[in-house]
PDB file of N, CA and C in Angstrom:
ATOM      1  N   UNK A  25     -20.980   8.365   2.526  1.00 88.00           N
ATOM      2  CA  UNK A  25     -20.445   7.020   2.595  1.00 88.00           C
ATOM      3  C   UNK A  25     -20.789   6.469   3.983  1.00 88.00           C
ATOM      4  N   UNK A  26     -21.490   5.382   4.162  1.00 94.00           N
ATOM      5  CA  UNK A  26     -21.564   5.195   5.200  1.00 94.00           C
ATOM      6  C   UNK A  26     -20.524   4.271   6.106  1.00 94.00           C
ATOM      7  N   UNK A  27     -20.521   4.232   7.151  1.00 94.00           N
ATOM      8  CA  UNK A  27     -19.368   3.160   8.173  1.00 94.00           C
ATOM      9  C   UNK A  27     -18.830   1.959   7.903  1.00 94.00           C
ATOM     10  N   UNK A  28     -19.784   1.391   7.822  1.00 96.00           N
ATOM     11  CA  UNK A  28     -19.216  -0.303   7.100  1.00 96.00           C
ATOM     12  C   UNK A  28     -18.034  -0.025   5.738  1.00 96.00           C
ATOM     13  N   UNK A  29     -18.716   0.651   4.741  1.00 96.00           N
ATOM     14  CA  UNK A  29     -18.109   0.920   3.782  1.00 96.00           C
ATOM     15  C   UNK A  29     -16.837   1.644   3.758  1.00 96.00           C
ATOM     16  N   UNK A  30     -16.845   2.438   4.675  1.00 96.00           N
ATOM     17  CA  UNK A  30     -15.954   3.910   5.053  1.00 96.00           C
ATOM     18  C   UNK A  30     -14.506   2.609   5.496  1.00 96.00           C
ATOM     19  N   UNK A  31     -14.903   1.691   7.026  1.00 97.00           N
ATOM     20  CA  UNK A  31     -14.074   0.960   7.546  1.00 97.00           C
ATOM     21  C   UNK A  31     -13.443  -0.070   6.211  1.00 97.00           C
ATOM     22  N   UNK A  32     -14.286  -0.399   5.751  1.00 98.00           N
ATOM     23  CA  UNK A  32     -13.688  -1.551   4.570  1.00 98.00           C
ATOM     24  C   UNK A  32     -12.740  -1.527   3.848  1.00 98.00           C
ATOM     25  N   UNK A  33     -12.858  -0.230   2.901  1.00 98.00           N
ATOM     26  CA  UNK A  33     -12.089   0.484   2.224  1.00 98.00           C
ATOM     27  C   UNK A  33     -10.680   0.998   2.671  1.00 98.00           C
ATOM     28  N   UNK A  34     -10.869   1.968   3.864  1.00 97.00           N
ATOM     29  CA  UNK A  34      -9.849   1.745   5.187  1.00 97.00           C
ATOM     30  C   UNK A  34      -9.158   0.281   5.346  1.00 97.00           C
ATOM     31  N   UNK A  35      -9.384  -0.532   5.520  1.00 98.00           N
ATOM     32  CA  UNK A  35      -8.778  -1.686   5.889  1.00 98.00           C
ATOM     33  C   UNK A  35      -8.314  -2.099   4.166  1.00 98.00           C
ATOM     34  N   UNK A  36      -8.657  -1.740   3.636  1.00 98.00           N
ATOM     35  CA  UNK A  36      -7.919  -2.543   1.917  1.00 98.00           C
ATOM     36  C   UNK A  36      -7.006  -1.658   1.756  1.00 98.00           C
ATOM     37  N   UNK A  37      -6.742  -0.238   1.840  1.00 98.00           N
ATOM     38  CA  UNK A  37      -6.289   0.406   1.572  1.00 98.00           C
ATOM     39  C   UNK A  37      -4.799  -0.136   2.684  1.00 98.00           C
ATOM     40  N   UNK A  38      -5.189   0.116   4.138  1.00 98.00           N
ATOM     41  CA  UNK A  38      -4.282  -0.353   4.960  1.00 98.00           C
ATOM     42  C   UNK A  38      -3.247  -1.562   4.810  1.00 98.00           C
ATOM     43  N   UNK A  39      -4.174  -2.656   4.118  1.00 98.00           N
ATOM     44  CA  UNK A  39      -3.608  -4.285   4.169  1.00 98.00           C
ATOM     45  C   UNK A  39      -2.506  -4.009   2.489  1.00 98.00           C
ATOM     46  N   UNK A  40      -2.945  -2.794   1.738  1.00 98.00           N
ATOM     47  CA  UNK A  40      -2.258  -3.237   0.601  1.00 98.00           C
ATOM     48  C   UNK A  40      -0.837  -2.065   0.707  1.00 98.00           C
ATOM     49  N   UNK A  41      -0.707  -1.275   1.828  1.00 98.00           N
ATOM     50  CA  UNK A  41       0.455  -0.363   2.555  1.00 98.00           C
ATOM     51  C   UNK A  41       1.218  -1.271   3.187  1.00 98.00           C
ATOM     52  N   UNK A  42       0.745  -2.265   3.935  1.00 98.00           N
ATOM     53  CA  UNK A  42       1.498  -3.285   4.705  1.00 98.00           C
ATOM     54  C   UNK A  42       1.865  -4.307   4.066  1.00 98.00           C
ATOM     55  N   UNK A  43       1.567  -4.759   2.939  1.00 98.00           N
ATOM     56  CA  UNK A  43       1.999  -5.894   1.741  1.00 98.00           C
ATOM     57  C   UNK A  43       3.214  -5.062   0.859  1.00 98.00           C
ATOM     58  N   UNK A  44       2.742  -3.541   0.397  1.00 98.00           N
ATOM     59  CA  UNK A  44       4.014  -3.167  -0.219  1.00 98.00           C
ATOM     60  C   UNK A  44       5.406  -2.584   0.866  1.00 98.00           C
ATOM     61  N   UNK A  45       5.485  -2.388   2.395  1.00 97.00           N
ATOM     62  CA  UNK A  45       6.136  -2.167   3.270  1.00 97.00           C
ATOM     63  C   UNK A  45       6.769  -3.696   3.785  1.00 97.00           C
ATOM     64  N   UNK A  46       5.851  -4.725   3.541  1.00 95.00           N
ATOM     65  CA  UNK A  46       6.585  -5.749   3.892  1.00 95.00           C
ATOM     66  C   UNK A  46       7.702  -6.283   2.821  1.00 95.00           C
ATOM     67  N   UNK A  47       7.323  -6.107   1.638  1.00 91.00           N
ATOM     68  CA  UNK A  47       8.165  -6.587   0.587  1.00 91.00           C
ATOM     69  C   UNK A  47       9.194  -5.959   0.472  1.00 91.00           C
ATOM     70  N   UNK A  48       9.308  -4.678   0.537  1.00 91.00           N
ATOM     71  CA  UNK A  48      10.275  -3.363   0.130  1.00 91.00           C
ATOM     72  C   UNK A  48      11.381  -3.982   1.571  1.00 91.00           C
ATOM     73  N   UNK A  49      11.068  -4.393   2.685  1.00 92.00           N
ATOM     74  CA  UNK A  49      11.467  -5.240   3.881  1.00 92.00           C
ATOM     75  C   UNK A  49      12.062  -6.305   3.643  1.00 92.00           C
ATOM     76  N   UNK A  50      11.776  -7.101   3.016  1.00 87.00           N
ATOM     77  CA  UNK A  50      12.320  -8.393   2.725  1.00 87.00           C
ATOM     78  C   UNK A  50      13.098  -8.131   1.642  1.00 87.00           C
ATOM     79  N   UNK A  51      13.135  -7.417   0.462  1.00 83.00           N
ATOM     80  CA  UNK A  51      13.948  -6.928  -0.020  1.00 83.00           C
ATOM     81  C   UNK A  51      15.354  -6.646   0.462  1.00 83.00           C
ATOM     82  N   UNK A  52      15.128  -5.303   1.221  1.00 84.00           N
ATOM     83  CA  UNK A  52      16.322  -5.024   2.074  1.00 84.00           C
ATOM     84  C   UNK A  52      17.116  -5.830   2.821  1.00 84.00           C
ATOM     85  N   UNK A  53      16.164  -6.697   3.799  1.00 83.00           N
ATOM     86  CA  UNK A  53      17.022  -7.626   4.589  1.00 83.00           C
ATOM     87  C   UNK A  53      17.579  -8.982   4.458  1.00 83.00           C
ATOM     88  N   UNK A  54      16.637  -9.452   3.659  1.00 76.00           N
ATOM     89  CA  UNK A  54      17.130 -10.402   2.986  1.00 76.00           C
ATOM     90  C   UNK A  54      18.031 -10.889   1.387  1.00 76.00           C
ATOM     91  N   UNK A  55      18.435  -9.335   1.130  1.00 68.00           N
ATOM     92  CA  UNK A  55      18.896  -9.321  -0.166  1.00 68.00           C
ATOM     93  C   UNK A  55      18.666 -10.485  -1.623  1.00 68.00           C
ATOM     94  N   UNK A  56      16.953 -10.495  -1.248  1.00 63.00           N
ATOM     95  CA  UNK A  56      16.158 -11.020  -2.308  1.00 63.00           C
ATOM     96  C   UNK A  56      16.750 -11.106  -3.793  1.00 63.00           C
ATOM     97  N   UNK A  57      16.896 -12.121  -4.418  1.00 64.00           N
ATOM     98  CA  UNK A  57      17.123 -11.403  -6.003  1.00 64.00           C
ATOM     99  C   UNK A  57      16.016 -12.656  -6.648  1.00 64.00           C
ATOM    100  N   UNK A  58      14.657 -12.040  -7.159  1.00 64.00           N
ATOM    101  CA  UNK A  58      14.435 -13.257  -7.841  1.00 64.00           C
ATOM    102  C   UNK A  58      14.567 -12.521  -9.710  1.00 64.00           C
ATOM    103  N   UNK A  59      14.794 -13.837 -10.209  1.00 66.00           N
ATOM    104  CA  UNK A  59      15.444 -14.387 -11.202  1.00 66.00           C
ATOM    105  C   UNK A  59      14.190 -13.018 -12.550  1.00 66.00           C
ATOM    106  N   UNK A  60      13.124 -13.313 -12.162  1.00 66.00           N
ATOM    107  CA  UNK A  60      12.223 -12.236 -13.116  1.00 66.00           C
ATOM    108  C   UNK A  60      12.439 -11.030 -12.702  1.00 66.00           C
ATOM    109  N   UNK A  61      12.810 -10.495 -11.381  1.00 61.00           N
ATOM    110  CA  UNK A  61      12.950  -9.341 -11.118  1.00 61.00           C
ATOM    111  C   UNK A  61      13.775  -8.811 -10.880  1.00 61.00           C
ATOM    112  N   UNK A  62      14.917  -8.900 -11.621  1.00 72.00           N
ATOM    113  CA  UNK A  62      16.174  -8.565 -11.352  1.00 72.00           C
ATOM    114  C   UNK A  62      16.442  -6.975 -10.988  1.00 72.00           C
ATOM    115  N   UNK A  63      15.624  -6.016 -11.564  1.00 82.00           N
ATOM    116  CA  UNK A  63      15.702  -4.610 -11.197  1.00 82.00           C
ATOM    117  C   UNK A  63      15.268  -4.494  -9.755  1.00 82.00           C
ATOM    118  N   UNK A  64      15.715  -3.898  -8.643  1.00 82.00           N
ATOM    119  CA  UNK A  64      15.067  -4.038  -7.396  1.00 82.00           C
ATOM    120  C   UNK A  64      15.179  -2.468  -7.442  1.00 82.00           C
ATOM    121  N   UNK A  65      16.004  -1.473  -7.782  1.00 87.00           N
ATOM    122  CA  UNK A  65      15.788  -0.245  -7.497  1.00 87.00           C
ATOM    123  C   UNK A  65      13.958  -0.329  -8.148  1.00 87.00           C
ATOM    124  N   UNK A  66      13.897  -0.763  -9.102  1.00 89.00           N
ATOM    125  CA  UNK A  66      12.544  -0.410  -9.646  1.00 89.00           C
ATOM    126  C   UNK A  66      11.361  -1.220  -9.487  1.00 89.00           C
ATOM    127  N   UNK A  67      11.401  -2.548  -8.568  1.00 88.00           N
ATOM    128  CA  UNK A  67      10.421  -2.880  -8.394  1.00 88.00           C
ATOM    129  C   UNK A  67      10.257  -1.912  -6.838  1.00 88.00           C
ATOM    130  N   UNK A  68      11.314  -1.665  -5.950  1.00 92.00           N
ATOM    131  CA  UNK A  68      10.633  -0.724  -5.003  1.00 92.00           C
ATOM    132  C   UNK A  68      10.591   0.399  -5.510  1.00 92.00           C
ATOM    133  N   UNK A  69      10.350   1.256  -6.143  1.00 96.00           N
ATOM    134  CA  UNK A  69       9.576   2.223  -7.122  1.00 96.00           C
ATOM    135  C   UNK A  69       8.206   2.067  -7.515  1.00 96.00           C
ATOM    136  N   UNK A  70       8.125   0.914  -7.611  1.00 96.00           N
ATOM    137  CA  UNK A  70       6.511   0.374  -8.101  1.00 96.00           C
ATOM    138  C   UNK A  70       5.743   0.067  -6.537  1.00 96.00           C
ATOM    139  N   UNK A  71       6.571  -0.527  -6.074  1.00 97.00           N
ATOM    140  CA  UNK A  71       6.157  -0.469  -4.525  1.00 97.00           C
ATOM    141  C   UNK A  71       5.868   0.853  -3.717  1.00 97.00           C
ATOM    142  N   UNK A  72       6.466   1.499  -3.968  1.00 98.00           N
ATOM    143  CA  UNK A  72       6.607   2.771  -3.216  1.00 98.00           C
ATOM    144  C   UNK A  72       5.072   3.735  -4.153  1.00 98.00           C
ATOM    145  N   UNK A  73       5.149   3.333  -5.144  1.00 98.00           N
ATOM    146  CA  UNK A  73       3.770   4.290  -5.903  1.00 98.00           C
ATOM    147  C   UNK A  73       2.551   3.230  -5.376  1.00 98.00           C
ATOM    148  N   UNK A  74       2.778   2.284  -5.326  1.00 98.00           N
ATOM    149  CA  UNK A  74       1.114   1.729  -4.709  1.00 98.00           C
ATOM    150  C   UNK A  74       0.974   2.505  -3.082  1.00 98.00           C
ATOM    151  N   UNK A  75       1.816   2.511  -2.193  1.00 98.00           N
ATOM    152  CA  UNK A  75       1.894   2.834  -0.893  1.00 98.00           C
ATOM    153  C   UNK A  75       1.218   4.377  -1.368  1.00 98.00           C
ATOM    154  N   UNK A  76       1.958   5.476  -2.047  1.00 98.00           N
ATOM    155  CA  UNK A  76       1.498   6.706  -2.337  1.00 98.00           C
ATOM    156  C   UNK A  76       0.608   6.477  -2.973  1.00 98.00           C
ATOM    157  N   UNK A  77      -0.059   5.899  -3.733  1.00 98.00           N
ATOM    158  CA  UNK A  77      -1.692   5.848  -4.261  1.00 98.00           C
ATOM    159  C   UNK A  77      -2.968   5.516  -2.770  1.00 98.00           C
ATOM    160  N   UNK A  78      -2.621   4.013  -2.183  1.00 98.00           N
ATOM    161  CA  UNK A  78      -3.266   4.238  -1.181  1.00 98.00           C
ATOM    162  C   UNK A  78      -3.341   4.836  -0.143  1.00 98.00           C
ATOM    163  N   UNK A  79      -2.057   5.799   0.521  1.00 98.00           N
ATOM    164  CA  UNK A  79      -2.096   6.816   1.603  1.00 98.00           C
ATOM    165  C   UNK A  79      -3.162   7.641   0.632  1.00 98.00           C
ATOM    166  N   UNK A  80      -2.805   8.530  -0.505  1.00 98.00           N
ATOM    167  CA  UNK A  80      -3.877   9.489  -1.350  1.00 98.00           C
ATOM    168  C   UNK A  80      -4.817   8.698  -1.209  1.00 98.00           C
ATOM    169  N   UNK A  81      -5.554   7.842  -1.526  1.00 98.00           N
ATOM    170  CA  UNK A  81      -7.071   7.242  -1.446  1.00 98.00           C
ATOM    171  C   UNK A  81      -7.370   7.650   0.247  1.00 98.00           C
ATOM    172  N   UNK A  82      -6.856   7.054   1.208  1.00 98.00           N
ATOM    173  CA  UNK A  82      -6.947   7.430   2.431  1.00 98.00           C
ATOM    174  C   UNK A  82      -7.018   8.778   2.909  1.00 98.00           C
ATOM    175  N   UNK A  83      -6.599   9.355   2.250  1.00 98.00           N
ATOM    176  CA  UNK A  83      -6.494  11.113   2.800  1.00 98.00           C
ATOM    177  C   UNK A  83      -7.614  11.718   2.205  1.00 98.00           C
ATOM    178  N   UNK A  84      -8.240  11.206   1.196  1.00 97.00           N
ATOM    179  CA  UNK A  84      -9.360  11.558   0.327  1.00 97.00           C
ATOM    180  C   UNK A  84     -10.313  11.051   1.239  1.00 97.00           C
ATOM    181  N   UNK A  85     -10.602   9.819   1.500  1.00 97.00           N
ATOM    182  CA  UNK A  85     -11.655   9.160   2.568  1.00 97.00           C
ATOM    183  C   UNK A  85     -11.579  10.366   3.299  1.00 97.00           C
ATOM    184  N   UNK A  86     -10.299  10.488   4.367  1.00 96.00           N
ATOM    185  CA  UNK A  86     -10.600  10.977   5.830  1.00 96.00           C
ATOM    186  C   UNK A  86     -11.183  12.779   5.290  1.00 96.00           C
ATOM    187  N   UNK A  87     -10.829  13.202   4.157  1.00 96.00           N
ATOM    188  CA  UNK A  87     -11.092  15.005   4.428  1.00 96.00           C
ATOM    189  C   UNK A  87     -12.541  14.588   3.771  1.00 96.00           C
ATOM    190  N   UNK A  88     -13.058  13.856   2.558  1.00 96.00           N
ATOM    191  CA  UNK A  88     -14.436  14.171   2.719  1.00 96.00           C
ATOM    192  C   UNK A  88     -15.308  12.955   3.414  1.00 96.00           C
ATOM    193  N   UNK A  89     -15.291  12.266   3.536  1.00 94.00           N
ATOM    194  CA  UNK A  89     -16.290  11.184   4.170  1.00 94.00           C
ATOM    195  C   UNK A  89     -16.548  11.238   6.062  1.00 94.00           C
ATOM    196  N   UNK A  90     -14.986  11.744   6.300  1.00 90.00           N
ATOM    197  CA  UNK A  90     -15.563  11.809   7.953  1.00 90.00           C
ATOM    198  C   UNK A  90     -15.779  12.958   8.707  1.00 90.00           C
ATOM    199  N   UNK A  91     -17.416  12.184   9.730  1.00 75.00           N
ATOM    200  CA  UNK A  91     -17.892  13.603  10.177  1.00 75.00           C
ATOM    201  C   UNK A  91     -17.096  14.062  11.134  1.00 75.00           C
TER     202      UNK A  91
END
């Protein structure tokens, strides 16, 4: 894999950890309730499995792609 690609991927992976950490955030502090999502234990559940899918994509990058 080369660099450009290696960094890119890295950075999508990163930006979509910080979109589900920000929400799971605003959740908490702002005691969010919207009207379609009334389950919040389980939309941060769904949140929390994208974060663990992209850390795993990331840990996969770093053990085989970098020298």
């Amino acid at each position: 894999m080369n660099d450009m690609l290696f960094r890119t991927l890295l950075k999508r992976y990163e930006a979509v950890i910080e979109d589900a950490l920000y929400k799971i955030q605003s959740f908490n502090e702002n005691n969010i309730i919207i009207p379609e999502h009334i389950d919040i234990t389980g939309e941060v559940d769904k949140l929390l499995l994208i974060i663990a899918e992209a850390e795993d994509k990331v840990a996969v990058m770093r053990k085989y792609y970098v020298k």
